[in-house]
Structure formats: C-alpha cells, structure tokens
XYZ file of C-alpha atoms in Angstrom:
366
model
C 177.316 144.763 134.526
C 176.162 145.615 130.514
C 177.072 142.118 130.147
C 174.751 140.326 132.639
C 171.543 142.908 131.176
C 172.243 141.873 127.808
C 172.235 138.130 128.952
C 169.038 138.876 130.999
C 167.626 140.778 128.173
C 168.242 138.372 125.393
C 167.053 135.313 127.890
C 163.769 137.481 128.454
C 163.046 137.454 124.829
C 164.146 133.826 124.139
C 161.592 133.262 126.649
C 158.724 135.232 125.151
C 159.494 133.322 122.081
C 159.449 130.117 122.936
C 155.997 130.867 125.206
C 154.293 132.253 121.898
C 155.426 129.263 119.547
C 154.241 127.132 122.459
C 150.676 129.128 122.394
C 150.705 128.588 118.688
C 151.256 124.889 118.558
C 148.948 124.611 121.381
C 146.007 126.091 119.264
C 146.635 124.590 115.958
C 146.613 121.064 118.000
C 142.968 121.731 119.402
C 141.406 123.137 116.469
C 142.704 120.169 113.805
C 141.865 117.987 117.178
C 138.394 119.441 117.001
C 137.697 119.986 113.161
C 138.224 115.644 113.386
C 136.309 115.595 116.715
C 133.650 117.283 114.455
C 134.096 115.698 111.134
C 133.927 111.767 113.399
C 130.903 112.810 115.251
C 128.832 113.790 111.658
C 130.283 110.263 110.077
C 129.032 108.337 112.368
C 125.812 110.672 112.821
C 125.049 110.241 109.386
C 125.628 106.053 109.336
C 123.631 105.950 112.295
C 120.459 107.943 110.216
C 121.345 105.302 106.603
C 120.998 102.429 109.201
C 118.189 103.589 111.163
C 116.168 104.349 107.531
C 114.015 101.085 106.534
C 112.539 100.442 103.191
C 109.304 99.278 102.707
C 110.389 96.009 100.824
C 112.371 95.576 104.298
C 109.433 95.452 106.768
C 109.043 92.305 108.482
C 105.888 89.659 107.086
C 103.465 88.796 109.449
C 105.079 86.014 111.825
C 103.068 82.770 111.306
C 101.770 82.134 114.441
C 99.458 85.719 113.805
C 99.223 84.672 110.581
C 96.807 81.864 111.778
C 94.857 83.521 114.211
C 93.957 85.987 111.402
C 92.803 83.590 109.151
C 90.501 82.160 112.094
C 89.060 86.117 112.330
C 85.653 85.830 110.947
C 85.255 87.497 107.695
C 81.634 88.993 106.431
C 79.295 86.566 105.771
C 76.896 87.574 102.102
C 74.212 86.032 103.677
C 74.122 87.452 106.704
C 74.786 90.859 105.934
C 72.958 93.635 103.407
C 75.895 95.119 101.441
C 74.940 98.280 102.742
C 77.935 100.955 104.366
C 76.901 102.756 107.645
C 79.282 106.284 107.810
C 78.900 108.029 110.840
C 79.617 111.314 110.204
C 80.413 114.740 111.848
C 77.693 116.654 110.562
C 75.690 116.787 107.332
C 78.398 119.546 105.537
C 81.455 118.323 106.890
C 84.151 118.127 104.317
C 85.453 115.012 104.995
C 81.524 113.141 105.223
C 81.143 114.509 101.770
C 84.410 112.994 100.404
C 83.689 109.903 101.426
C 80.163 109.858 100.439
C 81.609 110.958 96.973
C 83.614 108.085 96.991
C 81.077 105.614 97.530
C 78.293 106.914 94.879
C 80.865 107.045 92.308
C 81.710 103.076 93.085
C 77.795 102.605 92.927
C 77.845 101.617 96.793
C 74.987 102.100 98.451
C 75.390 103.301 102.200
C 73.565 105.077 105.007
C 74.286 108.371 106.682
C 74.198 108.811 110.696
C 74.758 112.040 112.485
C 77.417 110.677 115.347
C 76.387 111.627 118.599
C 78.766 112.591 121.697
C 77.180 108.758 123.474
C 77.405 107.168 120.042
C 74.035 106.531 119.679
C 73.460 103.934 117.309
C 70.735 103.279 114.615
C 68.846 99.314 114.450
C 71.686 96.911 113.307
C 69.604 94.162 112.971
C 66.074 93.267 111.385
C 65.386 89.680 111.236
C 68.652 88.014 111.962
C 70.094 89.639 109.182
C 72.782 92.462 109.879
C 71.969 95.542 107.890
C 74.871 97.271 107.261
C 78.309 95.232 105.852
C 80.720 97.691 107.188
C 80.925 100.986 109.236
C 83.217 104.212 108.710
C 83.694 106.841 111.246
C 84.853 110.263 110.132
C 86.230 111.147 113.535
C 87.779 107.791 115.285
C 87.438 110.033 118.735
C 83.317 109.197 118.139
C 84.047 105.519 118.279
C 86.548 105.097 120.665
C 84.609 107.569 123.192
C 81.472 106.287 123.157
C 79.542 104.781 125.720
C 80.358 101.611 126.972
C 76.994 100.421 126.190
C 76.715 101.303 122.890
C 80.396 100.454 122.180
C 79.397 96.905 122.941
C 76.351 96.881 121.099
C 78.863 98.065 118.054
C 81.480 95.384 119.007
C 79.169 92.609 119.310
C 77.415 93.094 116.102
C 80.714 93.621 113.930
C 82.459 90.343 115.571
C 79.299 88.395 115.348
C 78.793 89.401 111.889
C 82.142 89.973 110.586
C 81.873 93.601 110.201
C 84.616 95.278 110.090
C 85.414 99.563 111.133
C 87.572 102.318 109.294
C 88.050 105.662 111.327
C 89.999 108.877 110.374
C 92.257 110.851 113.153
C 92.882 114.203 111.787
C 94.965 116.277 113.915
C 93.951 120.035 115.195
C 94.756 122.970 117.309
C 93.443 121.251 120.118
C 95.234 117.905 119.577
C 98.320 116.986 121.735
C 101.093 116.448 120.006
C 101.965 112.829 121.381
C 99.107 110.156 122.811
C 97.820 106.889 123.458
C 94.555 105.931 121.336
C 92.270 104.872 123.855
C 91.139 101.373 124.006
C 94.464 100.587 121.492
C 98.007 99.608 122.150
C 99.045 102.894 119.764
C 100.700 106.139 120.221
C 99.823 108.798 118.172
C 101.761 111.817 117.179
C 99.540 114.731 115.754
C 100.297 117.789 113.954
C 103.384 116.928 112.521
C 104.488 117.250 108.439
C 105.941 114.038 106.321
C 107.725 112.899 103.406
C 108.886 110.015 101.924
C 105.554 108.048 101.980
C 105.609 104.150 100.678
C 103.266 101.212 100.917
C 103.887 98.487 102.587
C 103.827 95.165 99.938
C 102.739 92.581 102.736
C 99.179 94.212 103.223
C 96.922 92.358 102.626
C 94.155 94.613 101.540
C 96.115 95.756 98.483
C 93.584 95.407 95.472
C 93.772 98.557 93.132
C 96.591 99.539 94.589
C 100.130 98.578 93.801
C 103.358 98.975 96.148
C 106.110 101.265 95.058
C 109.382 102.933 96.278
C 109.448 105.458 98.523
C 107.357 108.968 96.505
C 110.051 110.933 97.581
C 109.656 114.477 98.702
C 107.253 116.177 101.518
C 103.488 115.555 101.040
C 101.418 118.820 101.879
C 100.491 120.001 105.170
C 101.463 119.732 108.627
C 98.400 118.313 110.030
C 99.384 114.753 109.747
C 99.101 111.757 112.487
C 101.606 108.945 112.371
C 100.893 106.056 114.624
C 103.799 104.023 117.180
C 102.561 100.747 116.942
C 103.482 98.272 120.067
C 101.758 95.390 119.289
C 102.116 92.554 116.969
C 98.438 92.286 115.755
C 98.723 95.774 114.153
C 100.462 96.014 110.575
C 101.551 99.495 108.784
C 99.899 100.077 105.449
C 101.349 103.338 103.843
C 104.598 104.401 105.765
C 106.403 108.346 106.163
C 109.352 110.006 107.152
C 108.495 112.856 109.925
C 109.788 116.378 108.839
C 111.291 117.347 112.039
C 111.256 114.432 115.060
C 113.538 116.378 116.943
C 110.424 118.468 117.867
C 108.130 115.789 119.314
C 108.230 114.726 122.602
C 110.043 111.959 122.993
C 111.628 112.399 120.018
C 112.006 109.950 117.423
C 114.932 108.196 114.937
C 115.412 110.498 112.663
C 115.184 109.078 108.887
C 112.783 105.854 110.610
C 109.690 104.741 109.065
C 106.301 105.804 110.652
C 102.496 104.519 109.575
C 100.136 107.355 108.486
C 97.579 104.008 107.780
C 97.163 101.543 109.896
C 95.559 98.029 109.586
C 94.228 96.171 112.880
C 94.341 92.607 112.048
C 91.272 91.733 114.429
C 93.198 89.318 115.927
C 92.482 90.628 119.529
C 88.922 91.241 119.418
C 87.590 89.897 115.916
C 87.329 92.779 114.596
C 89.155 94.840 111.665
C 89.728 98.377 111.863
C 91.621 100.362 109.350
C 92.770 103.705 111.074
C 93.922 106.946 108.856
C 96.020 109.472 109.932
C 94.599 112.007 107.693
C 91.592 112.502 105.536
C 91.121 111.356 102.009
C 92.719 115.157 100.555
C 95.872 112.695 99.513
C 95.202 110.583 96.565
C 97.073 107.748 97.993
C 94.582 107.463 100.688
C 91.851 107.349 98.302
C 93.400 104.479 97.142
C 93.837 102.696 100.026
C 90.012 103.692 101.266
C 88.605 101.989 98.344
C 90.741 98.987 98.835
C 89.836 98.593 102.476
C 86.040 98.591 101.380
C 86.844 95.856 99.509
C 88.865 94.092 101.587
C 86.236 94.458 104.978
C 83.392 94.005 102.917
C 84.840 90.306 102.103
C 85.090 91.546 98.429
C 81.403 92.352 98.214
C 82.384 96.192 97.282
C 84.206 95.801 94.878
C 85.724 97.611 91.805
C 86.597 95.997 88.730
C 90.509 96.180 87.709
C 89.254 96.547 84.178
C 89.563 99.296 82.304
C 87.535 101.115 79.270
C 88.475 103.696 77.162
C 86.332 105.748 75.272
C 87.786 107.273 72.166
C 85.554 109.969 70.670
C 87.117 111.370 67.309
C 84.358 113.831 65.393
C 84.663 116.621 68.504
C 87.698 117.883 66.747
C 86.523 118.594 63.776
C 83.069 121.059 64.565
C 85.657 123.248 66.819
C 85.772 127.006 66.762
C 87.249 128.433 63.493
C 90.667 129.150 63.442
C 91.024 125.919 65.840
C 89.210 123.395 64.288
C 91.156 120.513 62.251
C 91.095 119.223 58.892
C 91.578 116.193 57.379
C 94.739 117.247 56.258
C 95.681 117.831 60.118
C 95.075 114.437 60.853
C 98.913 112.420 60.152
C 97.560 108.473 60.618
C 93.811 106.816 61.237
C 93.503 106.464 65.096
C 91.494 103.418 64.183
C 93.732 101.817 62.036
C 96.355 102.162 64.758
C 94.299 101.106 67.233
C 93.235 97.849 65.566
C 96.686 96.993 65.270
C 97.063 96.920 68.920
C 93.774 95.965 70.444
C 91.536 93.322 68.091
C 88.621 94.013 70.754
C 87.973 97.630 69.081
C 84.651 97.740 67.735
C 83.017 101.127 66.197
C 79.532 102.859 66.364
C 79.210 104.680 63.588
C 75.863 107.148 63.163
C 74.444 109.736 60.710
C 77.192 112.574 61.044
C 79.525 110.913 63.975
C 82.211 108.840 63.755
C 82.778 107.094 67.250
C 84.954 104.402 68.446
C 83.108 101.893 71.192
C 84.424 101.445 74.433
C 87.975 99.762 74.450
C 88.359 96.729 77.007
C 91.589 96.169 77.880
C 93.043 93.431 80.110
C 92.828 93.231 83.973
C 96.249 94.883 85.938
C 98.545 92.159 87.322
C-alpha cells in the first residue's frame, strides 16, 4: 500500500513537471514567434515607405502629346496687352496684399489694386481693343473660383482671348476642412496640415531665377499649409513636400510620398494658366517661385535681370566710433587690388575724401 502512494506520488510530480516545461516551451515559442512577427512586419513597413518616397529628379516629364497642346496655349501678346498686374486683394491692410504689392514695386512693376468683392466684381478690362492688365493675382483663390458665373466668364474670356494668365493663394484656416475638392478643378486639397522635405520640381517650366535642388530637408514652419492631389494630366507640381503626419487626414495618405504645395495649370483645358499656392509668400521659396511665375505668365514682359551688381563701399570703416574704427594698419591686403585680379570690369569713383569702388557686374547665372 506505501508502495502504490509513492508510485502515485512520484507520477503526480513527474506530471507537474513535464506540464510546466511544456508551459515554458510553449511561451518562449510565441514570444521569439512574435518578436520576428514584429521585427518582419517593420522590414517590410519600412521598404514599403523607401519605395513609396519619390525624388524630385524622379517625377515624370510632361508626356508629349500635352506637351503640344501647351505649346498651342496662347501666350500674352505685347501688343495687345499693357504690362500692367491687376491683384485682387482681400482688403487694403491685409498682410498678404501688402507682400505681394512689396514684391512688385521692388521689381519696378507697375500694377493695379482691386478690393475683391463676394460676386467678383470686376474693373474695365478693355479700352480700345487693347487689354489693360497683362496678368491677374488673387490673394484668396476662394474669390475667383466663387464668383459669379457672369463675371467668371467675363474673367475667362478676356485672359484666353488675350493670353492672360491667373495666380491665386489658398491659405488654410480654422474654418477650412481638412480634405476638399477645388471647385471648378480636378484637385483635392488638404488644409491645415505641417510639411517637410520641400524640393522643386526641374521639369517646370517657369523656372527663371530659380534653380532646382535636393530635397531642403527638415520641417518648414507652421501647420497651416495646403498640399494639392492632383488627378489630371494637364496639372504639373512645382515645389513638392512631405506631410508631417498623413495618418491624420482623412483618407490618409502614403506616408514618405511627395505632395505639391505649388501648383502649375498648364492651360491646356481652358487656355488659361493658373499658378495655385498653397501658402502665402512668408516662405522664401515661394517668393521665388512668385517672381518667376510673373515672368513666365507675363510672356517674359516682367522680368528680372539674372545679373548681378555689387557695390563695394570701403571709407565707412574708417570714420567709425573710436575704439572701433580701423586703421590702415588693420587693413591686411587692398580689396581693390584683389578684386582686379578677379574681375577686370571693376572700375572706381574716387571723390574729395571717399574712396569708392563702382558697381561690380558680374556674369549672368547658368
């Protein structure tokens, strides 16, 4: 009898042992089955966000078959036109108005000012066959593409008969949903959203002053930006962004893919050009590509020069406060000598008491 109870003891805890190893090698198997689970899924998460990432120099050219019917859009004519700028703008103070105002007095443009009205009321285009103004800026794009349909084809006609061409701002708000179509265009927007990683894209054809680069990696400032989904051929990106977060919009978007914060409308719909900005003119790359799209719509007409003067002014130094003004023992090497060895086009004006170098021309960027 103390036999069979040691037997049916020692079975009982051969038993217990062999259920706990069991338990053991049961959990060891599904966590090292789920740390590779894991470490799989991220692998092929993260190739999935390098392949879905697109450089600039990788966007597609404009297929050929476009390419023609933009080069049959009518461009502005010089003698049809007075190279006069009509800006529309929110109101006489507005912030944005004023910047781009600022930005056409200092190119010596000359322009007009309109106050735009909720029907788009629209000043005289024309005075004796001749269009008056050579190109028209909205601040707010929701003033032209919500006007009324009379006036908007008043607009439409005179900038396709005249080869006038449109650039309008979208800057998102409170009030702006987060995800939209832009009426009238095949384009969905998404407002209020932050970026990084901005490029330009080296097949526009408006580039002028500015050049294409790699990505300017980091974010850009503010979360107030608009990228635009483009669906349609006859629309081509200009300057290009990573979205912060697209798992927040609605749908969301590829994570690590290229959106365009400027957007060029090739006019081959309509026959008419429209440059659309997803932001105002606060980021110095869209001051850039502002001036370039004057250019460009204005059929080179306003224009800026790529040359570029410098003014070297070297008696200033010397008449400084004392204690911080040089002396000719200061001064290690002639800046004119130097110059001349570099630039034979330096000239000087020398007066009674002044020493000053004349304006330096140097050669045109490539």
């Amino acid at each position: 009898m103390t036999y069979t109870m040691t037997f049916v003891v020692k079975l009982h805890r051969h038993f217990q042992r062999t259920v706990i190893l069991l338990a053991t090698f049961c959990m060891v198997s599904i966590v090292i089955s789920a740390y590779y689970l894991y470490s799989g899924y991220k692998q092929e998460n993260e190739l999935s966000e390098m392949s879905s990432e697109v450089e600039c120099v990788d966007l597609p050219v404009l297929p050929l078959n476009k390419l023609a019917q933009w080069k049959t859009v009518k461009s502005s004519d010089p003698t049809r036109t007075d190279p006069v700028v009509l800006v529309f703008v929110e109101s006489q103070y507005s912030t944005l108005g004023q910047d781009i105002i600022m930005i056409l007095e200092s190119s010596r443009f000359q322009y007009h000012i309109e106050i735009a009205s909720g029907k788009g009321d629209l000043p005289v285009l024309i005075d004796k066959n001749k269009g008056k103004y050579i190109l028209v800026i909205y601040e707010n794009i929701f003033k032209y593409v919500n006007m009324d349909s009379w006036n908007r084809g008043l607009l439409d006609k005179y900038c396709g008969e005249f080869g006038v061409g449109v650039i309008g701002f979208h800057k998102s708000s409170e009030n702006t949903l987060q995800t939209s179509q832009l009426k009238g265009f095949p384009l969905h927007i998404h407002g209020n959203v932050g970026i990084k990683d901005c490029c330009i894209n080296p097949h526009s054809p408006l580039l002028h002053v500015t050049k294409p680069s790699k990505f300017d990696k980091g974010p850009l400032p503010g979360n107030d930006w608009t990228v635009f989904h483009i669906n349609h051929s006859a629309y081509q990106p200009v300057i290009l962004a990573k979205v912060k977060a697209p798992e927040n919009l609605f749908p969301p978007i590829i994570k690590g893919a290229l959106h365009a914060t400027v957007v060029h409308d090739l006019g081959i719909h309509d026959g008419i050009q429209r440059l659309l900005f997803g932001n105002n003119l606060n980021f110095w790359l869209h001051k850039l590509i502002f001036i370039d799209a004057v250019c460009f719509l204005s059929g080179n007409r306003l224009a800026l020069s790529l040359d570029r003067y410098i003014l070297v002014d070297i008696d200033d130094i010397f008449v400084g406060k004392e204690g911080t003004r040089m002396k000719a023992n200061d001064v290690q090497i002639n800046p004119k000598v130097l110059l001349h060895v570099h630039s034979p086009l330096l000239s000087s004006s020398k007066g009674e008491g002044q020493a000053e170098l004349a304006p330096i021309q140097l050669p045109a960027f490539e």
